[in-house]
Amino acid sequence: MHRSIILAKFGSYWLYQYLFAKKDRANIDDDELREFRLLAKNLQKATDKDIAPLLADGRLTEICNGDQA
């Protein structure tokens, strides 16, 4: 089993920030939660134009659902 931290939802897209195995750690700590919330708040303002360079240079990776790109 795994846990995932989802920062934001853009239309039909979800932005996952962190994935970890439950056997390796129980949860994130308070400092991590605070940083994830700040990042999520900033990402809520992002547009497709803002996201495109992050995908292009590898700072974000797109995970497609089936045949959808």
N, CA, C and O atoms as a CHARMM CRD file, in Angstrom:
* protein
*
  276
    1    1 MET  N      0.83400  -1.18700   0.00000 PROA 1      0.00000
    2    1 MET  CA     0.00000   0.00000   0.00000 PROA 1      0.00000
    3    1 MET  C      0.88100   1.25300   0.00000 PROA 1      0.00000
    4    1 MET  O      1.96700   1.28300   0.57900 PROA 1      0.00000
    5    2 HSD  N      0.36900   2.27400  -0.66800 PROA 2      0.00000
    6    2 HSD  CA     1.09200   3.54000  -0.77000 PROA 2      0.00000
    7    2 HSD  C      0.18400   4.69300  -0.35600 PROA 2      0.00000
    8    2 HSD  O     -1.04200   4.58400  -0.37800 PROA 2      0.00000
    9    3 ARG  N      0.79300   5.75400   0.00500 PROA 3      0.00000
   10    3 ARG  CA     0.09000   7.01600   0.26400 PROA 3      0.00000
   11    3 ARG  C      0.59500   8.03100  -0.74800 PROA 3      0.00000
   12    3 ARG  O      1.76000   8.01000  -1.14400 PROA 3      0.00000
   13    4 SER  N     -0.28900   8.90700  -1.15200 PROA 4      0.00000
   14    4 SER  CA     0.12400   9.95000  -2.08600 PROA 4      0.00000
   15    4 SER  C     -0.33900  11.30500  -1.57600 PROA 4      0.00000
   16    4 SER  O     -1.38400  11.42500  -0.93700 PROA 4      0.00000
   17    5 ILE  N      0.45100  12.30600  -1.86800 PROA 5      0.00000
   18    5 ILE  CA     0.11300  13.69100  -1.55500 PROA 5      0.00000
   19    5 ILE  C     -0.29900  14.34100  -2.86800 PROA 5      0.00000
   20    5 ILE  O      0.49800  14.44300  -3.80100 PROA 5      0.00000
   21    6 ILE  N     -1.54500  14.77600  -2.93100 PROA 6      0.00000
   22    6 ILE  CA    -2.07500  15.44800  -4.11100 PROA 6      0.00000
   23    6 ILE  C     -2.14900  16.93100  -3.78200 PROA 6      0.00000
   24    6 ILE  O     -2.80300  17.33300  -2.82000 PROA 6      0.00000
   25    7 LEU  N     -1.47400  17.73700  -4.58800 PROA 7      0.00000
   26    7 LEU  CA    -1.40900  19.17000  -4.30800 PROA 7      0.00000
   27    7 LEU  C     -2.55300  19.95600  -4.91100 PROA 7      0.00000
   28    7 LEU  O     -3.06300  20.88500  -4.28500 PROA 7      0.00000
   29    8 ALA  N     -2.96100  19.60200  -6.10800 PROA 8      0.00000
   30    8 ALA  CA    -3.94400  20.43200  -6.79600 PROA 8      0.00000
   31    8 ALA  C     -4.67500  19.61700  -7.84900 PROA 8      0.00000
   32    8 ALA  O     -4.17800  18.59100  -8.31500 PROA 8      0.00000
   33    9 LYS  N     -5.85400  20.08200  -8.21500 PROA 9      0.00000
   34    9 LYS  CA    -6.63400  19.49300  -9.29400 PROA 9      0.00000
   35    9 LYS  C     -6.88100  20.58700 -10.32100 PROA 9      0.00000
   36    9 LYS  O     -7.39200  21.65800  -9.99400 PROA 9      0.00000
   37   10 PHE  N     -6.51300  20.30600 -11.57000 PROA 10     0.00000
   38   10 PHE  CA    -6.70600  21.24300 -12.67600 PROA 10     0.00000
   39   10 PHE  C     -7.66500  20.58800 -13.65200 PROA 10     0.00000
   40   10 PHE  O     -7.24000  19.73600 -14.43200 PROA 10     0.00000
   41   11 GLY  N     -8.94300  20.95000 -13.64200 PROA 11     0.00000
   42   11 GLY  CA    -9.90800  20.30900 -14.53700 PROA 11     0.00000
   43   11 GLY  C     -9.92900  18.82100 -14.27700 PROA 11     0.00000
   44   11 GLY  O    -10.30400  18.39000 -13.18600 PROA 11     0.00000
   45   12 SER  N     -9.53400  18.02200 -15.26100 PROA 12     0.00000
   46   12 SER  CA    -9.50800  16.56900 -15.08200 PROA 12     0.00000
   47   12 SER  C     -8.11600  16.06700 -14.70600 PROA 12     0.00000
   48   12 SER  O     -7.88200  14.85900 -14.68800 PROA 12     0.00000
   49   13 TYR  N     -7.19800  16.96700 -14.40900 PROA 13     0.00000
   50   13 TYR  CA    -5.82500  16.60900 -14.06400 PROA 13     0.00000
   51   13 TYR  C     -5.58100  16.77000 -12.56300 PROA 13     0.00000
   52   13 TYR  O     -6.08300  17.70100 -11.93400 PROA 13     0.00000
   53   14 TRP  N     -4.80700  15.85300 -12.01300 PROA 14     0.00000
   54   14 TRP  CA    -4.40800  15.90600 -10.61000 PROA 14     0.00000
   55   14 TRP  C     -2.89700  16.05500 -10.55000 PROA 14     0.00000
   56   14 TRP  O     -2.18600  15.43300 -11.33900 PROA 14     0.00000
   57   15 LEU  N     -2.39900  16.85800  -9.64000 PROA 15     0.00000
   58   15 LEU  CA    -0.96200  17.02800  -9.47200 PROA 15     0.00000
   59   15 LEU  C     -0.52900  16.30700  -8.19500 PROA 15     0.00000
   60   15 LEU  O     -0.83100  16.73600  -7.08100 PROA 15     0.00000
   61   16 TYR  N      0.18900  15.20100  -8.39300 PROA 16     0.00000
   62   16 TYR  CA     0.73800  14.42800  -7.28600 PROA 16     0.00000
   63   16 TYR  C      2.12900  14.95900  -6.97600 PROA 16     0.00000
   64   16 TYR  O      2.93800  15.15100  -7.88300 PROA 16     0.00000
   65   17 GLN  N      2.40600  15.19400  -5.71700 PROA 17     0.00000
   66   17 GLN  CA     3.71400  15.71200  -5.32700 PROA 17     0.00000
   67   17 GLN  C      4.59200  14.63700  -4.70500 PROA 17     0.00000
   68   17 GLN  O      5.80900  14.64500  -4.88700 PROA 17     0.00000
   69   18 TYR  N      3.98700  13.72500  -3.98000 PROA 18     0.00000
   70   18 TYR  CA     4.79400  12.81400  -3.18100 PROA 18     0.00000
   71   18 TYR  C      4.05700  11.49500  -3.04300 PROA 18     0.00000
   72   18 TYR  O      2.85500  11.47100  -2.77500 PROA 18     0.00000
   73   19 LEU  N      4.77500  10.40500  -3.22600 PROA 19     0.00000
   74   19 LEU  CA     4.22100   9.06000  -3.08000 PROA 19     0.00000
   75   19 LEU  C      5.19300   8.25900  -2.23000 PROA 19     0.00000
   76   19 LEU  O      6.39700   8.25600  -2.48700 PROA 19     0.00000
   77   20 PHE  N      4.66600   7.57900  -1.21700 PROA 20     0.00000
   78   20 PHE  CA     5.54800   6.77400  -0.37500 PROA 20     0.00000
   79   20 PHE  C      4.83400   5.51500   0.09200 PROA 20     0.00000
   80   20 PHE  O      3.60800   5.47200   0.19200 PROA 20     0.00000
   81   21 ALA  N      5.62500   4.49900   0.37200 PROA 21     0.00000
   82   21 ALA  CA     5.08800   3.22400   0.85000 PROA 21     0.00000
   83   21 ALA  C      4.72200   3.35400   2.32900 PROA 21     0.00000
   84   21 ALA  O      5.50600   3.86700   3.12700 PROA 21     0.00000
   85   22 LYS  N      3.52700   2.88700   2.68400 PROA 22     0.00000
   86   22 LYS  CA     3.08600   2.95700   4.07500 PROA 22     0.00000
   87   22 LYS  C      3.99600   2.14800   4.99300 PROA 22     0.00000
   88   22 LYS  O      4.12200   2.46200   6.17700 PROA 22     0.00000
   89   23 LYS  N      4.63000   1.11100   4.45400 PROA 23     0.00000
   90   23 LYS  CA     5.52600   0.29900   5.29000 PROA 23     0.00000
   91   23 LYS  C      6.80200   1.06000   5.64800 PROA 23     0.00000
   92   23 LYS  O      7.46900   0.72900   6.62800 PROA 23     0.00000
   93   24 ASP  N      7.14300   2.08300   4.85100 PROA 24     0.00000
   94   24 ASP  CA     8.36900   2.84900   5.08500 PROA 24     0.00000
   95   24 ASP  C      8.17800   4.02300   6.04100 PROA 24     0.00000
   96   24 ASP  O      9.11300   4.43600   6.72700 PROA 24     0.00000
   97   25 ARG  N      6.96400   4.55000   6.07800 PROA 25     0.00000
   98   25 ARG  CA     6.70600   5.66900   6.98700 PROA 25     0.00000
   99   25 ARG  C      5.21000   5.82200   7.17600 PROA 25     0.00000
  100   25 ARG  O      4.43200   5.54300   6.26500 PROA 25     0.00000
  101   26 ALA  N      4.80700   6.26400   8.35400 PROA 26     0.00000
  102   26 ALA  CA     3.39100   6.34900   8.69200 PROA 26     0.00000
  103   26 ALA  C      2.71000   7.53900   8.02100 PROA 26     0.00000
  104   26 ALA  O      1.58700   7.42400   7.53100 PROA 26     0.00000
  105   27 ASN  N      3.39400   8.67500   8.00200 PROA 27     0.00000
  106   27 ASN  CA     2.77300   9.88100   7.47400 PROA 27     0.00000
  107   27 ASN  C      3.85100  10.94100   7.27400 PROA 27     0.00000
  108   27 ASN  O      5.01900  10.72200   7.59500 PROA 27     0.00000
  109   28 ILE  N      3.44700  12.09100   6.74100 PROA 28     0.00000
  110   28 ILE  CA     4.35700  13.22500   6.61300 PROA 28     0.00000
  111   28 ILE  C      4.35800  13.99100   7.93400 PROA 28     0.00000
  112   28 ILE  O      3.42400  13.87200   8.72600 PROA 28     0.00000
  113   29 ASP  N      5.40200  14.77100   8.16600 PROA 29     0.00000
  114   29 ASP  CA     5.45400  15.54100   9.40800 PROA 29     0.00000
  115   29 ASP  C      4.83400  16.92700   9.20000 PROA 29     0.00000
  116   29 ASP  O      4.47400  17.29300   8.08100 PROA 29     0.00000
  117   30 ASP  N      4.71500  17.68000  10.27300 PROA 30     0.00000
  118   30 ASP  CA     4.05000  18.98700  10.22700 PROA 30     0.00000
  119   30 ASP  C      4.75800  19.97600   9.30600 PROA 30     0.00000
  120   30 ASP  O      4.10300  20.75300   8.61100 PROA 30     0.00000
  121   31 ASP  N      6.08800  19.95600   9.29500 PROA 31     0.00000
  122   31 ASP  CA     6.83600  20.86100   8.40900 PROA 31     0.00000
  123   31 ASP  C      6.56300  20.53500   6.94500 PROA 31     0.00000
  124   31 ASP  O      6.38300  21.43800   6.12700 PROA 31     0.00000
  125   32 GLU  N      6.53300  19.24600   6.61400 PROA 32     0.00000
  126   32 GLU  CA     6.23800  18.83800   5.23900 PROA 32     0.00000
  127   32 GLU  C      4.82000  19.25200   4.85100 PROA 32     0.00000
  128   32 GLU  O      4.59500  19.74200   3.74400 PROA 32     0.00000
  129   33 LEU  N      3.87500  19.05600   5.75200 PROA 33     0.00000
  130   33 LEU  CA     2.49000  19.43900   5.48400 PROA 33     0.00000
  131   33 LEU  C      2.39400  20.93300   5.20200 PROA 33     0.00000
  132   33 LEU  O      1.72000  21.35100   4.26000 PROA 33     0.00000
  133   34 ARG  N      3.05600  21.72200   6.00700 PROA 34     0.00000
  134   34 ARG  CA     3.04500  23.18500   5.82400 PROA 34     0.00000
  135   34 ARG  C      3.61300  23.56100   4.45300 PROA 34     0.00000
  136   34 ARG  O      3.04600  24.40900   3.76400 PROA 34     0.00000
  137   35 GLU  N      4.72500  22.94100   4.05100 PROA 35     0.00000
  138   35 GLU  CA     5.33700  23.22600   2.74900 PROA 35     0.00000
  139   35 GLU  C      4.46000  22.75400   1.59000 PROA 35     0.00000
  140   35 GLU  O      4.34500  23.45100   0.58300 PROA 35     0.00000
  141   36 PHE  N      3.84300  21.58200   1.72100 PROA 36     0.00000
  142   36 PHE  CA     2.94000  21.09300   0.67600 PROA 36     0.00000
  143   36 PHE  C      1.74800  22.03500   0.50700 PROA 36     0.00000
  144   36 PHE  O      1.32200  22.30300  -0.61600 PROA 36     0.00000
  145   37 ARG  N      1.21500  22.53300   1.60900 PROA 37     0.00000
  146   37 ARG  CA     0.07600  23.46600   1.53300 PROA 37     0.00000
  147   37 ARG  C      0.47300  24.76800   0.84500 PROA 37     0.00000
  148   37 ARG  O     -0.29600  25.30600   0.04800 PROA 37     0.00000
  149   38 LEU  N      1.65200  25.27400   1.14400 PROA 38     0.00000
  150   38 LEU  CA     2.13500  26.49700   0.49800 PROA 38     0.00000
  151   38 LEU  C      2.32500  26.27200  -1.00000 PROA 38     0.00000
  152   38 LEU  O      1.92800  27.10900  -1.81000 PROA 38     0.00000
  153   39 LEU  N      2.92500  25.15500  -1.36300 PROA 39     0.00000
  154   39 LEU  CA     3.11600  24.83000  -2.77200 PROA 39     0.00000
  155   39 LEU  C      1.77200  24.68800  -3.48300 PROA 39     0.00000
  156   39 LEU  O      1.60800  25.17400  -4.60200 PROA 39     0.00000
  157   40 ALA  N      0.81400  24.02700  -2.84300 PROA 40     0.00000
  158   40 ALA  CA    -0.51500  23.85800  -3.43500 PROA 40     0.00000
  159   40 ALA  C     -1.18900  25.21200  -3.65200 PROA 40     0.00000
  160   40 ALA  O     -1.81100  25.43600  -4.69100 PROA 40     0.00000
  161   41 LYS  N     -1.06900  26.10000  -2.69200 PROA 41     0.00000
  162   41 LYS  CA    -1.66200  27.43800  -2.81600 PROA 41     0.00000
  163   41 LYS  C     -1.08000  28.17700  -4.01700 PROA 41     0.00000
  164   41 LYS  O     -1.81100  28.82000  -4.77000 PROA 41     0.00000
  165   42 ASN  N      0.22800  28.08400  -4.19300 PROA 42     0.00000
  166   42 ASN  CA     0.87600  28.74200  -5.32800 PROA 42     0.00000
  167   42 ASN  C      0.49200  28.09000  -6.65100 PROA 42     0.00000
  168   42 ASN  O      0.32500  28.78300  -7.65500 PROA 42     0.00000
  169   43 LEU  N      0.35100  26.78000  -6.66200 PROA 43     0.00000
  170   43 LEU  CA     0.00500  26.07900  -7.90300 PROA 43     0.00000
  171   43 LEU  C     -1.43500  26.32500  -8.34200 PROA 43     0.00000
  172   43 LEU  O     -1.74800  26.19600  -9.52500 PROA 43     0.00000
  173   44 GLN  N     -2.30800  26.67600  -7.41100 PROA 44     0.00000
  174   44 GLN  CA    -3.69700  26.95800  -7.77000 PROA 44     0.00000
  175   44 GLN  C     -3.79200  28.12500  -8.74800 PROA 44     0.00000
  176   44 GLN  O     -4.76600  28.23300  -9.49300 PROA 44     0.00000
  177   45 LYS  N     -2.80900  28.97600  -8.74700 PROA 45     0.00000
  178   45 LYS  CA    -2.78800  30.14200  -9.63400 PROA 45     0.00000
  179   45 LYS  C     -2.17500  29.82700 -10.99400 PROA 45     0.00000
  180   45 LYS  O     -2.23500  30.65000 -11.90800 PROA 45     0.00000
  181   46 ALA  N     -1.58100  28.63000 -11.13500 PROA 46     0.00000
  182   46 ALA  CA    -0.85600  28.27600 -12.35900 PROA 46     0.00000
  183   46 ALA  C     -1.80000  28.07600 -13.54000 PROA 46     0.00000
  184   46 ALA  O     -2.90600  27.55600 -13.39400 PROA 46     0.00000
  185   47 THR  N     -1.33800  28.49900 -14.70100 PROA 47     0.00000
  186   47 THR  CA    -2.07200  28.30700 -15.95000 PROA 47     0.00000
  187   47 THR  C     -1.36600  27.23000 -16.77500 PROA 47     0.00000
  188   47 THR  O     -0.27300  26.78700 -16.42400 PROA 47     0.00000
  189   48 ASP  N     -2.00200  26.81400 -17.87700 PROA 48     0.00000
  190   48 ASP  CA    -1.35100  25.86500 -18.78500 PROA 48     0.00000
  191   48 ASP  C     -0.01100  26.41600 -19.26400 PROA 48     0.00000
  192   48 ASP  O      0.95700  25.67300 -19.42800 PROA 48     0.00000
  193   49 LYS  N      0.03100  27.72600 -19.48500 PROA 49     0.00000
  194   49 LYS  CA     1.26600  28.37600 -19.93500 PROA 49     0.00000
  195   49 LYS  C      2.35500  28.28000 -18.85800 PROA 49     0.00000
  196   49 LYS  O      3.53700  28.16500 -19.18400 PROA 49     0.00000
  197   50 ASP  N      1.97000  28.32600 -17.60000 PROA 50     0.00000
  198   50 ASP  CA     2.92800  28.19200 -16.49800 PROA 50     0.00000
  199   50 ASP  C      3.43100  26.75400 -16.36000 PROA 50     0.00000
  200   50 ASP  O      4.59700  26.52600 -16.04000 PROA 50     0.00000
  201   51 ILE  N      2.55000  25.79500 -16.60200 PROA 51     0.00000
  202   51 ILE  CA     2.86900  24.37700 -16.41200 PROA 51     0.00000
  203   51 ILE  C      3.71600  23.82300 -17.55700 PROA 51     0.00000
  204   51 ILE  O      4.56700  22.96200 -17.33300 PROA 51     0.00000
  205   52 ALA  N      3.49400  24.30200 -18.77400 PROA 52     0.00000
  206   52 ALA  CA     4.18000  23.75900 -19.96000 PROA 52     0.00000
  207   52 ALA  C      5.70400  23.71400 -19.81700 PROA 52     0.00000
  208   52 ALA  O      6.29200  22.67400 -20.11300 PROA 52     0.00000
  209   53 PRO  N      6.37700  24.78900 -19.37900 PROA 53     0.00000
  210   53 PRO  CA     7.83500  24.70400 -19.25000 PROA 53     0.00000
  211   53 PRO  C      8.28600  23.72100 -18.16700 PROA 53     0.00000
  212   53 PRO  O      9.36200  23.13300 -18.27700 PROA 53     0.00000
  213   54 LEU  N      7.48200  23.54100 -17.13500 PROA 54     0.00000
  214   54 LEU  CA     7.82400  22.58700 -16.08100 PROA 54     0.00000
  215   54 LEU  C      7.78700  21.15900 -16.61300 PROA 54     0.00000
  216   54 LEU  O      8.59500  20.31800 -16.21900 PROA 54     0.00000
  217   55 LEU  N      6.84700  20.89800 -17.50700 PROA 55     0.00000
  218   55 LEU  CA     6.78700  19.59000 -18.16700 PROA 55     0.00000
  219   55 LEU  C      7.94000  19.43300 -19.14900 PROA 55     0.00000
  220   55 LEU  O      8.55600  18.37000 -19.23300 PROA 55     0.00000
  221   56 ALA  N      8.22600  20.49500 -19.88900 PROA 56     0.00000
  222   56 ALA  CA     9.26100  20.44200 -20.92700 PROA 56     0.00000
  223   56 ALA  C     10.65600  20.18500 -20.34800 PROA 56     0.00000
  224   56 ALA  O     11.44700  19.45200 -20.94200 PROA 56     0.00000
  225   57 ASP  N     10.95800  20.78100 -19.20000 PROA 57     0.00000
  226   57 ASP  CA    12.31400  20.61100 -18.64700 PROA 57     0.00000
  227   57 ASP  C     12.41200  19.50100 -17.59900 PROA 57     0.00000
  228   57 ASP  O     13.46600  19.30700 -16.99300 PROA 57     0.00000
  229   58 GLY  N     11.32000  18.78000 -17.39000 PROA 58     0.00000
  230   58 GLY  CA    11.37000  17.61800 -16.50800 PROA 58     0.00000
  231   58 GLY  C     11.10200  17.88000 -15.04000 PROA 58     0.00000
  232   58 GLY  O     11.17900  16.95900 -14.22700 PROA 58     0.00000
  233   59 ARG  N     10.78700  19.12800 -14.68000 PROA 59     0.00000
  234   59 ARG  CA    10.46300  19.39100 -13.27300 PROA 59     0.00000
  235   59 ARG  C      9.12500  18.78000 -12.89100 PROA 59     0.00000
  236   59 ARG  O      8.88100  18.48300 -11.72200 PROA 59     0.00000
  237   60 LEU  N      8.24800  18.59000 -13.89200 PROA 60     0.00000
  238   60 LEU  CA     7.00200  17.83800 -13.72300 PROA 60     0.00000
  239   60 LEU  C      7.00800  16.71000 -14.73900 PROA 60     0.00000
  240   60 LEU  O      7.57600  16.84300 -15.82300 PROA 60     0.00000
  241   61 THR  N      6.38000  15.60900 -14.38700 PROA 61     0.00000
  242   61 THR  CA     6.25200  14.47200 -15.28800 PROA 61     0.00000
  243   61 THR  C      4.77800  14.14400 -15.44000 PROA 61     0.00000
  244   61 THR  O      4.06300  13.99800 -14.44900 PROA 61     0.00000
  245   62 GLU  N      4.32700  14.02900 -16.67600 PROA 62     0.00000
  246   62 GLU  CA     2.93200  13.69400 -16.93200 PROA 62     0.00000
  247   62 GLU  C      2.75600  12.18100 -16.90500 PROA 62     0.00000
  248   62 GLU  O      3.51000  11.44000 -17.53600 PROA 62     0.00000
  249   63 ILE  N      1.75000  11.74000 -16.16300 PROA 63     0.00000
  250   63 ILE  CA     1.38100  10.33000 -16.12100 PROA 63     0.00000
  251   63 ILE  C      0.01200  10.23100 -16.77100 PROA 63     0.00000
  252   63 ILE  O     -0.97200  10.73800 -16.23200 PROA 63     0.00000
  253   64 CYS  N     -0.05500   9.58600 -17.92000 PROA 64     0.00000
  254   64 CYS  CA    -1.29900   9.52200 -18.68700 PROA 64     0.00000
  255   64 CYS  C     -2.17400   8.37500 -18.20400 PROA 64     0.00000
  256   64 CYS  O     -1.68500   7.35300 -17.72300 PROA 64     0.00000
  257   65 ASN  N     -3.47200   8.56900 -18.34200 PROA 65     0.00000
  258   65 ASN  CA    -4.46000   7.56000 -17.99200 PROA 65     0.00000
  259   65 ASN  C     -4.85100   6.82000 -19.26000 PROA 65     0.00000
  260   65 ASN  O     -5.60500   7.35000 -20.07700 PROA 65     0.00000
  261   66 GLY  N     -4.35600   5.61300 -19.43600 PROA 66     0.00000
  262   66 GLY  CA    -4.68600   4.84000 -20.62700 PROA 66     0.00000
  263   66 GLY  C     -4.10700   5.47300 -21.86800 PROA 66     0.00000
  264   66 GLY  O     -2.91400   5.77300 -21.92100 PROA 66     0.00000
  265   67 ASP  N     -4.96000   5.68200 -22.88600 PROA 67     0.00000
  266   67 ASP  CA    -4.51300   6.24500 -24.16000 PROA 67     0.00000
  267   67 ASP  C     -4.52300   7.76400 -24.16500 PROA 67     0.00000
  268   67 ASP  O     -4.09800   8.37900 -25.14300 PROA 67     0.00000
  269   68 GLN  N     -4.99800   8.37500 -23.09600 PROA 68     0.00000
  270   68 GLN  CA    -5.08000   9.83100 -23.05400 PROA 68     0.00000
  271   68 GLN  C     -3.69900  10.42300 -22.83900 PROA 68     0.00000
  272   68 GLN  O     -2.89300   9.89300 -22.07400 PROA 68     0.00000
  273   69 ALA  N     -3.43400  11.53900 -23.52900 PROA 69     0.00000
  274   69 ALA  CA    -2.14100  12.22200 -23.35500 PROA 69     0.00000
  275   69 ALA  C     -2.34800  13.55600 -22.69700 PROA 69     0.00000
  276   69 ALA  O     -1.38400  14.28600 -22.46300 PROA 69     0.00000
